[in-house]
Amino acid sequence: MSRIMKLDDIEAVHSLPEEWQREAITRLAEKMTDRSAKFPCIPAVQGHAMNHFRYGFIQKGEAQEAAEQLALMLGEFGSRSRELGAYTSLVVWILTEPSRENLEGIEYYERLFWQLLSRTTEYDTEPWPAELPEDPADHLWEFCYAGEPYFVYCGTPAHELRQSRHSPYMMLAFTPRWGLKQFNARVRQAEHTKVMIRKRLAEYDPVPPHPDLKFYGAKDNYEWKQYFLRDNTTSLSKCPFARLHKEIR
């Protein structure tokens, strides 16, 4: 049985077993299709409109089995992603404990995010891609699973100022690097789209873009810093993935 799903019509949405799942997918659709407040990431809007996205749900983000569930979804998605379309991403919503989110806000989600990514590597049986550094301190590092590099986006209910990162439930989106390479290969179109994304972002969020938002490959860019953006302009000084990864291994 597939652990990820395609939700391309209203009947499929209504067939989801739990109310929070239906709310999550409905709110995403509203965000992606809003013509008055256009979501900044144009490729994401295209991927949603073209039904290239695949979706998954995790019931208890704090539970030990959450990492295994995420690993299984990533394994399945990675094996099929090239068949799903140029703008594909795996979108996973995670149910968390309300008492904790109310008490600790963004910091709680930030810790849970890095714990999940790190614990997921326990289930990865493939070697790290030889062409990619394993140290997040290297500017070319990015998260990989089953040999597939990904850009990872995290949205949470605690994000209030960065509406581009707000989600009614914790949400992870994994975009395969091969898709981003295809996008960047069309140089003139990609450059124009990036300008439009920045313009939309400035209009969408009531705060300026986070200073960590830079471009892949630039020596002053670190992908991991973009995975989880705080509401303010601060960021972690060191990537937690490296430390937790070593502890697990």
Tab-separated table of C-alpha atoms in Angstrom:
chain	number	residue	atom	x	y	z
A	1	MET	CA	0.000	0.000	0.000
A	2	SER	CA	1.312	3.433	-0.971
A	3	ARG	CA	2.264	5.742	1.896
A	4	ILE	CA	2.003	8.842	-0.276
A	5	MET	CA	-1.031	10.009	-2.198
A	6	LYS	CA	-2.180	12.171	-5.064
A	7	LEU	CA	-5.025	14.507	-4.156
A	8	ASP	CA	-6.265	16.065	-7.375
A	9	ASP	CA	-10.007	16.355	-6.838
A	10	ILE	CA	-12.459	17.294	-4.112
A	11	GLU	CA	-13.656	13.703	-3.692
A	12	ALA	CA	-10.135	12.568	-2.855
A	13	VAL	CA	-9.843	15.298	-0.236
A	14	HIS	CA	-13.166	14.378	1.389
A	15	SER	CA	-12.075	10.734	1.535
A	16	LEU	CA	-9.214	11.540	3.919
A	17	PRO	CA	-9.994	9.814	7.238
A	18	GLU	CA	-9.347	12.674	9.682
A	19	GLU	CA	-10.552	16.257	9.891
A	20	TRP	CA	-7.069	17.695	10.441
A	21	GLN	CA	-5.868	16.039	7.247
A	22	ARG	CA	-8.753	17.505	5.263
A	23	GLU	CA	-8.097	20.928	6.754
A	24	ALA	CA	-4.390	20.747	5.929
A	25	ILE	CA	-4.904	19.909	2.255
A	26	THR	CA	-7.758	22.414	1.868
A	27	ARG	CA	-5.763	25.254	3.402
A	28	LEU	CA	-2.794	24.479	1.155
A	29	ALA	CA	-5.037	24.556	-1.908
A	30	GLU	CA	-6.402	27.936	-0.814
A	31	LYS	CA	-2.871	29.258	-0.377
A	32	MET	CA	-1.682	27.983	-3.753
A	33	THR	CA	-4.690	29.320	-5.674
A	34	ASP	CA	-5.187	32.706	-3.983
A	35	ARG	CA	-5.060	35.313	-6.764
A	36	SER	CA	-5.121	38.345	-4.464
A	37	ALA	CA	-2.233	37.221	-2.235
A	38	LYS	CA	-0.036	35.209	-4.576
A	39	PHE	CA	2.158	32.595	-2.909
A	40	PRO	CA	5.784	33.614	-3.577
A	41	CYS	CA	7.235	30.306	-4.806
A	42	ILE	CA	6.057	30.181	-8.422
A	43	PRO	CA	7.362	26.633	-9.129
A	44	ALA	CA	5.418	25.393	-6.077
A	45	VAL	CA	2.235	27.006	-7.380
A	46	GLN	CA	2.842	25.311	-10.735
A	47	GLY	CA	3.521	21.953	-9.108
A	48	HIS	CA	0.278	22.149	-7.160
A	49	ALA	CA	-1.756	23.249	-10.190
A	50	MET	CA	-0.319	20.474	-12.378
A	51	ASN	CA	-0.918	17.773	-9.729
A	52	HIS	CA	2.782	16.977	-9.535
A	53	PHE	CA	2.748	17.045	-5.722
A	54	ARG	CA	2.434	13.959	-3.560
A	55	TYR	CA	1.202	14.060	0.025
A	56	GLY	CA	1.616	12.241	3.294
A	57	PHE	CA	0.534	12.555	6.930
A	58	ILE	CA	2.208	11.677	10.233
A	59	GLN	CA	-0.062	11.369	13.269
A	60	LYS	CA	2.411	12.031	16.101
A	61	GLY	CA	5.455	14.104	15.290
A	62	GLU	CA	7.050	13.523	18.690
A	63	ALA	CA	6.769	9.720	18.533
A	64	GLN	CA	9.804	7.577	17.728
A	65	GLU	CA	7.982	5.998	14.789
A	66	ALA	CA	7.511	9.403	13.113
A	67	ALA	CA	11.029	9.257	11.678
A	68	GLU	CA	10.433	5.770	10.291
A	69	GLN	CA	7.166	6.887	8.696
A	70	LEU	CA	8.901	9.861	7.098
A	71	ALA	CA	11.731	7.629	5.891
A	72	LEU	CA	9.278	5.243	4.220
A	73	MET	CA	7.554	8.147	2.458
A	74	LEU	CA	10.864	9.572	1.262
A	75	GLY	CA	11.988	6.180	0.007
A	76	GLU	CA	8.801	5.681	-1.983
A	77	PHE	CA	8.749	9.231	-3.313
A	78	GLY	CA	12.411	9.177	-4.318
A	79	SER	CA	11.991	5.976	-6.299
A	80	ARG	CA	9.124	7.499	-8.321
A	81	SER	CA	9.755	11.239	-8.337
A	82	ARG	CA	11.070	11.454	-11.903
A	83	GLU	CA	7.789	9.994	-13.163
A	84	LEU	CA	5.644	12.579	-11.358
A	85	GLY	CA	6.524	15.770	-13.218
A	86	ALA	CA	9.150	18.501	-13.327
A	87	TYR	CA	7.598	20.439	-10.430
A	88	THR	CA	7.067	17.563	-8.034
A	89	SER	CA	7.525	17.779	-4.272
A	90	LEU	CA	6.619	15.518	-1.371
A	91	VAL	CA	4.455	17.442	1.109
A	92	VAL	CA	4.114	15.896	4.575
A	93	TRP	CA	1.920	17.264	7.372
A	94	ILE	CA	2.705	16.342	10.948
A	95	LEU	CA	0.314	16.427	13.896
A	96	THR	CA	2.014	17.706	17.057
A	97	GLU	CA	1.054	18.147	20.709
A	98	PRO	CA	-0.877	21.441	21.135
A	99	SER	CA	0.362	21.992	24.676
A	100	ARG	CA	3.952	21.961	23.487
A	101	GLU	CA	3.395	24.261	20.521
A	102	ASN	CA	1.589	26.807	22.688
A	103	LEU	CA	4.328	26.704	25.291
A	104	GLU	CA	7.382	26.848	23.079
A	105	GLY	CA	6.342	28.261	19.709
A	106	ILE	CA	8.756	28.371	16.805
A	107	GLU	CA	11.695	27.045	18.845
A	108	TYR	CA	9.788	23.839	19.551
A	109	TYR	CA	9.106	23.233	15.871
A	110	GLU	CA	12.685	24.072	14.949
A	111	ARG	CA	14.011	21.414	17.322
A	112	LEU	CA	11.454	18.848	16.161
A	113	PHE	CA	12.288	19.565	12.520
A	114	TRP	CA	15.993	18.863	12.940
A	115	GLN	CA	15.366	15.860	15.163
A	116	LEU	CA	13.090	14.334	12.526
A	117	LEU	CA	15.555	14.887	9.682
A	118	SER	CA	18.381	13.435	11.740
A	119	ARG	CA	16.445	10.420	13.033
A	120	THR	CA	15.236	9.652	9.528
A	121	THR	CA	18.824	8.858	8.510
A	122	GLU	CA	18.688	5.787	10.766
A	123	TYR	CA	16.544	4.127	8.098
A	124	ASP	CA	18.603	5.167	5.073
A	125	THR	CA	20.363	2.127	3.617
A	126	GLU	CA	21.960	4.008	0.707
A	127	PRO	CA	25.382	5.677	0.928
A	128	TRP	CA	25.588	9.456	0.926
A	129	PRO	CA	26.030	10.720	-2.676
A	130	ALA	CA	29.750	10.840	-3.439
A	131	GLU	CA	29.484	14.228	-5.156
A	132	LEU	CA	27.970	15.929	-2.098
A	133	PRO	CA	29.745	16.895	1.138
A	134	GLU	CA	28.492	15.278	4.344
A	135	ASP	CA	29.322	18.311	6.465
A	136	PRO	CA	26.571	20.994	6.583
A	137	ALA	CA	29.323	23.574	7.135
A	138	ASP	CA	30.187	23.105	3.453
A	139	HIS	CA	28.171	25.487	1.265
A	140	LEU	CA	27.260	22.672	-1.152
A	141	TRP	CA	25.726	20.411	1.522
A	142	GLU	CA	22.052	19.523	1.379
A	143	PHE	CA	19.803	16.902	2.927
A	144	CYS	CA	19.798	13.536	1.162
A	145	TYR	CA	17.781	10.366	1.525
A	146	ALA	CA	18.274	7.123	-0.418
A	147	GLY	CA	20.888	8.853	-2.549
A	148	GLU	CA	18.500	11.670	-3.531
A	149	PRO	CA	19.356	15.286	-2.594
A	150	TYR	CA	16.454	17.510	-1.516
A	151	PHE	CA	15.684	21.088	-0.695
A	152	VAL	CA	13.523	20.989	2.429
A	153	TYR	CA	10.911	23.571	3.426
A	154	CYS	CA	9.300	23.698	6.862
A	155	GLY	CA	6.114	25.587	7.690
A	156	THR	CA	4.442	25.713	11.109
A	157	PRO	CA	1.403	27.139	12.949
A	158	ALA	CA	3.817	29.269	15.016
A	159	HIS	CA	4.934	31.348	12.032
A	160	GLU	CA	2.906	34.548	12.194
A	161	LEU	CA	5.036	37.195	10.469
A	162	ARG	CA	6.406	35.003	7.693
A	163	GLN	CA	3.087	33.959	6.208
A	164	SER	CA	5.028	32.217	3.446
A	165	ARG	CA	6.075	29.775	6.192
A	166	HIS	CA	2.721	29.506	7.943
A	167	SER	CA	0.779	26.246	7.944
A	168	PRO	CA	-2.116	25.128	10.180
A	169	TYR	CA	-0.056	22.015	10.969
A	170	MET	CA	3.672	21.407	10.824
A	171	MET	CA	4.489	20.857	7.160
A	172	LEU	CA	7.599	19.581	5.400
A	173	ALA	CA	8.056	19.852	1.638
A	174	PHE	CA	10.862	17.908	-0.048
A	175	THR	CA	11.810	19.124	-3.522
A	176	PRO	CA	14.311	16.898	-5.368
A	177	ARG	CA	17.481	18.599	-6.553
A	178	TRP	CA	17.077	17.116	-10.041
A	179	GLY	CA	13.918	19.210	-10.475
A	180	LEU	CA	15.683	22.360	-9.301
A	181	LYS	CA	18.544	21.670	-11.719
A	182	GLN	CA	16.070	21.402	-14.589
A	183	PHE	CA	14.519	24.690	-13.524
A	184	ASN	CA	17.903	26.461	-13.360
A	185	ALA	CA	19.017	25.003	-16.706
A	186	ARG	CA	16.627	27.413	-18.451
A	187	VAL	CA	18.819	30.309	-17.391
A	188	ARG	CA	16.896	33.345	-18.641
A	189	GLN	CA	13.530	31.988	-17.533
A	190	ALA	CA	14.954	30.944	-14.151
A	191	GLU	CA	16.480	34.377	-13.523
A	192	HIS	CA	13.210	36.106	-14.392
A	193	THR	CA	11.262	33.733	-12.129
A	194	LYS	CA	13.645	34.331	-9.222
A	195	VAL	CA	13.111	38.088	-9.540
A	196	MET	CA	9.351	37.533	-9.513
A	197	ILE	CA	9.607	35.254	-6.461
A	198	ARG	CA	11.510	37.939	-4.527
A	199	LYS	CA	8.928	40.536	-5.533
A	200	ARG	CA	6.051	38.320	-4.427
A	201	LEU	CA	7.796	37.474	-1.159
A	202	ALA	CA	8.211	41.157	-0.310
A	203	GLU	CA	4.482	41.645	-0.897
A	204	TYR	CA	3.359	38.435	0.827
A	205	ASP	CA	5.139	38.704	4.172
A	206	PRO	CA	4.800	41.768	6.440
A	207	VAL	CA	8.530	41.480	7.238
A	208	PRO	CA	11.546	41.694	4.899
A	209	PRO	CA	12.916	38.440	3.434
A	210	HIS	CA	15.162	36.531	5.822
A	211	PRO	CA	18.880	37.315	5.257
A	212	ASP	CA	19.611	33.583	4.904
A	213	LEU	CA	17.604	33.398	1.661
A	214	LYS	CA	20.334	33.125	-0.959
A	215	PHE	CA	21.022	31.038	-4.049
A	216	TYR	CA	22.252	27.449	-4.246
A	217	GLY	CA	25.936	27.142	-5.076
A	218	ALA	CA	26.937	30.595	-3.854
A	219	LYS	CA	29.800	30.399	-1.365
A	220	ASP	CA	27.921	32.502	1.184
A	221	ASN	CA	24.791	30.328	0.919
A	222	TYR	CA	23.976	27.432	3.228
A	223	GLU	CA	20.923	25.444	2.203
A	224	TRP	CA	20.234	24.158	5.711
A	225	LYS	CA	19.671	27.703	6.958
A	226	GLN	CA	16.810	28.098	4.484
A	227	TYR	CA	15.050	24.887	5.520
A	228	PHE	CA	13.648	26.424	8.691
A	229	LEU	CA	13.370	30.227	8.732
A	230	ARG	CA	12.423	31.926	11.975
A	231	ASP	CA	9.919	34.786	12.104
A	232	ASN	CA	12.735	37.195	12.989
A	233	THR	CA	16.118	37.562	11.255
A	234	THR	CA	18.064	35.271	13.600
A	235	SER	CA	19.275	31.776	12.766
A	236	LEU	CA	21.209	28.931	14.338
A	237	SER	CA	24.987	29.310	14.292
A	238	LYS	CA	25.529	25.611	13.546
A	239	CYS	CA	23.430	23.041	11.738
A	240	PRO	CA	21.919	20.583	14.284
A	241	PHE	CA	21.756	17.830	11.668
A	242	ALA	CA	25.503	17.242	11.783
A	243	ARG	CA	25.584	16.772	15.552
A	244	LEU	CA	22.479	14.556	15.790
A	245	HIS	CA	23.526	12.594	12.727
A	246	LYS	CA	26.827	11.674	14.349
A	247	GLU	CA	25.135	10.721	17.621
A	248	ILE	CA	22.731	8.369	15.828
A	249	ARG	CA	25.397	6.739	13.694
